PDB file of C-alpha atoms in Angstrom:
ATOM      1  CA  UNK G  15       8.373 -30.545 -83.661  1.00 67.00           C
ATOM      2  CA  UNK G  16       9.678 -32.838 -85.861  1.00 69.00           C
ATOM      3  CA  UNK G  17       9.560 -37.349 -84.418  1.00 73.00           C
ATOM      4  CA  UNK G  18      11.258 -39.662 -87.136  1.00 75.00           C
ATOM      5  CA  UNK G  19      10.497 -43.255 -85.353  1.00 78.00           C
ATOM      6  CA  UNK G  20       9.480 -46.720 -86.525  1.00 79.00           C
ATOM      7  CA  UNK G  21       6.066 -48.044 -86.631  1.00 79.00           C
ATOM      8  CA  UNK G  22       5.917 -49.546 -83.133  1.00 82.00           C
ATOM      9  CA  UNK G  23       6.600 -46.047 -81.962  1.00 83.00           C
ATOM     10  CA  UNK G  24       4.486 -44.098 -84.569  1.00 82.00           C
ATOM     11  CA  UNK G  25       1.712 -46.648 -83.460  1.00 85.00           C
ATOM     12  CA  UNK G  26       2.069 -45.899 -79.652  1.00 86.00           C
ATOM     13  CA  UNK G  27       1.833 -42.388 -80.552  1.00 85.00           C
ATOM     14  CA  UNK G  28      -1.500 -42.773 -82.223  1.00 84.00           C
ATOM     15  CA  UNK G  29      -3.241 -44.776 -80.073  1.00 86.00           C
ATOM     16  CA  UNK G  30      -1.974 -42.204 -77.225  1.00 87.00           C
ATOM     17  CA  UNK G  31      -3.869 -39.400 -79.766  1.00 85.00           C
ATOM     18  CA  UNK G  32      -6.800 -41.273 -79.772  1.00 84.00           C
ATOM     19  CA  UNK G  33      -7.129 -42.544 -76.552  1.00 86.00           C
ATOM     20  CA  UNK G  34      -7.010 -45.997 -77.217  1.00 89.00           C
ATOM     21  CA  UNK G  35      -4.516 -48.792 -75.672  1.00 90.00           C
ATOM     22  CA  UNK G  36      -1.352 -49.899 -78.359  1.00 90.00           C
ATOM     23  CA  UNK G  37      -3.564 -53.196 -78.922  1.00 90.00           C
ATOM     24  CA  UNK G  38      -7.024 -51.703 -79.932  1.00 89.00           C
ATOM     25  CA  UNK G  39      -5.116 -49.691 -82.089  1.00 85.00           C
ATOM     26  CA  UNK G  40      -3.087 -52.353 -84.366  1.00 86.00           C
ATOM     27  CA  UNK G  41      -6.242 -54.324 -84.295  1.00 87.00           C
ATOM     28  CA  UNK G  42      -7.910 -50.953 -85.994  1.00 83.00           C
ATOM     29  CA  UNK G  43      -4.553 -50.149 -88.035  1.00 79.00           C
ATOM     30  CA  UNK G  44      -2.642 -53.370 -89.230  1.00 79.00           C
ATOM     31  CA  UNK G  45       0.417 -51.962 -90.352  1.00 78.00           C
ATOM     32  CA  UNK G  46       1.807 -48.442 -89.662  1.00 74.00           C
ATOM     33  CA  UNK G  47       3.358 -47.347 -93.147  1.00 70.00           C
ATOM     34  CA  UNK G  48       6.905 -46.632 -94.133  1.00 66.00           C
ATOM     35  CA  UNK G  49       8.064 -42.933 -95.456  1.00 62.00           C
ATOM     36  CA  UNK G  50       4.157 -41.352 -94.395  1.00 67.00           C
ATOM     37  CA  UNK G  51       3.492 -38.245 -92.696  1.00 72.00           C
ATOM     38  CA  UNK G  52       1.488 -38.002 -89.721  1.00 75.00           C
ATOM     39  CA  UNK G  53       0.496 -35.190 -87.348  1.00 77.00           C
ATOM     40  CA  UNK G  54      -0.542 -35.317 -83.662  1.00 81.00           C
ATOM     41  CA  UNK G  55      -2.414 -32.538 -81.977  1.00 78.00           C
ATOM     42  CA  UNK G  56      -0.758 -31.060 -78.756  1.00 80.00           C
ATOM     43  CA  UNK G  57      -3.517 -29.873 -76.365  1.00 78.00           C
ATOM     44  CA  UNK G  58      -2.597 -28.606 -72.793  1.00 84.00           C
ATOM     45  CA  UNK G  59       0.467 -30.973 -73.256  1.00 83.00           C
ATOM     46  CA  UNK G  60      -1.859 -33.805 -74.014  1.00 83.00           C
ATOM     47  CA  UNK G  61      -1.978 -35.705 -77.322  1.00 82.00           C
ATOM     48  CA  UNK G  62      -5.249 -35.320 -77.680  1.00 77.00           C
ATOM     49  CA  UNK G  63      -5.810 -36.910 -81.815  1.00 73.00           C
ATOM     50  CA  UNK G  64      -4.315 -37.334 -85.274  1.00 71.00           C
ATOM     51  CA  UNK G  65      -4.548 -33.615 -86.794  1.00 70.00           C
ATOM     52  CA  UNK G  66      -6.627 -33.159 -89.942  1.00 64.00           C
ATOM     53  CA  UNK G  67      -5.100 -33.275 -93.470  1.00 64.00           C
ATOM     54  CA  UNK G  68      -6.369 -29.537 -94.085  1.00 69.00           C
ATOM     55  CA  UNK G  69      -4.471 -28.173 -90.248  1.00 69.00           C
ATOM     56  CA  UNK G  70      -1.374 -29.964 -91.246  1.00 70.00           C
ATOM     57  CA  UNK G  71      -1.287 -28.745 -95.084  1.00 76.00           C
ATOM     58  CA  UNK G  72      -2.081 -24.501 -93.740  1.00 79.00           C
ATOM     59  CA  UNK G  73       1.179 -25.421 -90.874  1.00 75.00           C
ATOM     60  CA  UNK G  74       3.095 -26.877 -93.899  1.00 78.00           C
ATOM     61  CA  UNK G  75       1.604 -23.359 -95.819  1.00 83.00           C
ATOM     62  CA  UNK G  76       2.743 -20.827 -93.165  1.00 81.00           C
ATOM     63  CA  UNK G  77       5.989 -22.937 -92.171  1.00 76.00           C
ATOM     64  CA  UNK G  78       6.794 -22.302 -96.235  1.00 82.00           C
ATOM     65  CA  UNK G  79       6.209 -18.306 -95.753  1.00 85.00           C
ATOM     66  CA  UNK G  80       8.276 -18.007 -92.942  1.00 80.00           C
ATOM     67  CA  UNK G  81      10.925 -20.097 -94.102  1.00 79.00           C
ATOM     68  CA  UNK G  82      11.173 -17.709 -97.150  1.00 84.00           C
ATOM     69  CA  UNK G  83      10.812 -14.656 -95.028  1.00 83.00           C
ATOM     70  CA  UNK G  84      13.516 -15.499 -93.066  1.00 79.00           C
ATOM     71  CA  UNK G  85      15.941 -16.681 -95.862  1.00 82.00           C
ATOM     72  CA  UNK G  86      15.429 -12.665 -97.455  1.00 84.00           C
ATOM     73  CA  UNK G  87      17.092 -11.392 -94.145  1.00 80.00           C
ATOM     74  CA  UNK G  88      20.919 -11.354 -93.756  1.00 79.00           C
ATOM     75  CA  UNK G  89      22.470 -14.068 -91.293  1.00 71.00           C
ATOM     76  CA  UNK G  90      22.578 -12.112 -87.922  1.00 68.00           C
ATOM     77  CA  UNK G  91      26.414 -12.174 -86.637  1.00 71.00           C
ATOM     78  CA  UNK G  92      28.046 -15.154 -84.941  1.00 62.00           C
ATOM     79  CA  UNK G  93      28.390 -14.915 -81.301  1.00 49.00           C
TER      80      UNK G  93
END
């Protein structure tokens, strides 16, 4: 899934990950940065902390192969 948002949102998000109140968190992160990617890890439909740089680059990987697989198929029919 896919969140565009500003920073007050991307920072609620992040302390949610890291189970830490909106406060401690900008007190820990100044500024949440414009145009940056961040992922979140989804755990029993918890946010349960900011995914590491190597999980997000094999998703970005394998979302890549299947985008290509899928663009070698013909469009399936309108209906």
């Amino acid at each position: 899934m896919l969140v565009v948002a500003h920073g007050g949102s991307i920072r609620a998000v992040h302390a949610a990950a890291l189970g830490v109140d909106v406060h401690t968190y900008r007190r820990i992160q100044r500024v949440e940065p414009n145009a940056t990617l961040s992922a979140v890890c989804v755990e029993e439909g918890r946010l349960t902390e900011l995914c590491r740089a190597e999980d997000l680059d094999e998703f970005l990987v394998r979302d890549q192969e299947r985008r290509r697989a899928a663009a070698t198929r013909p469009p399936s029919p309108a209906g």
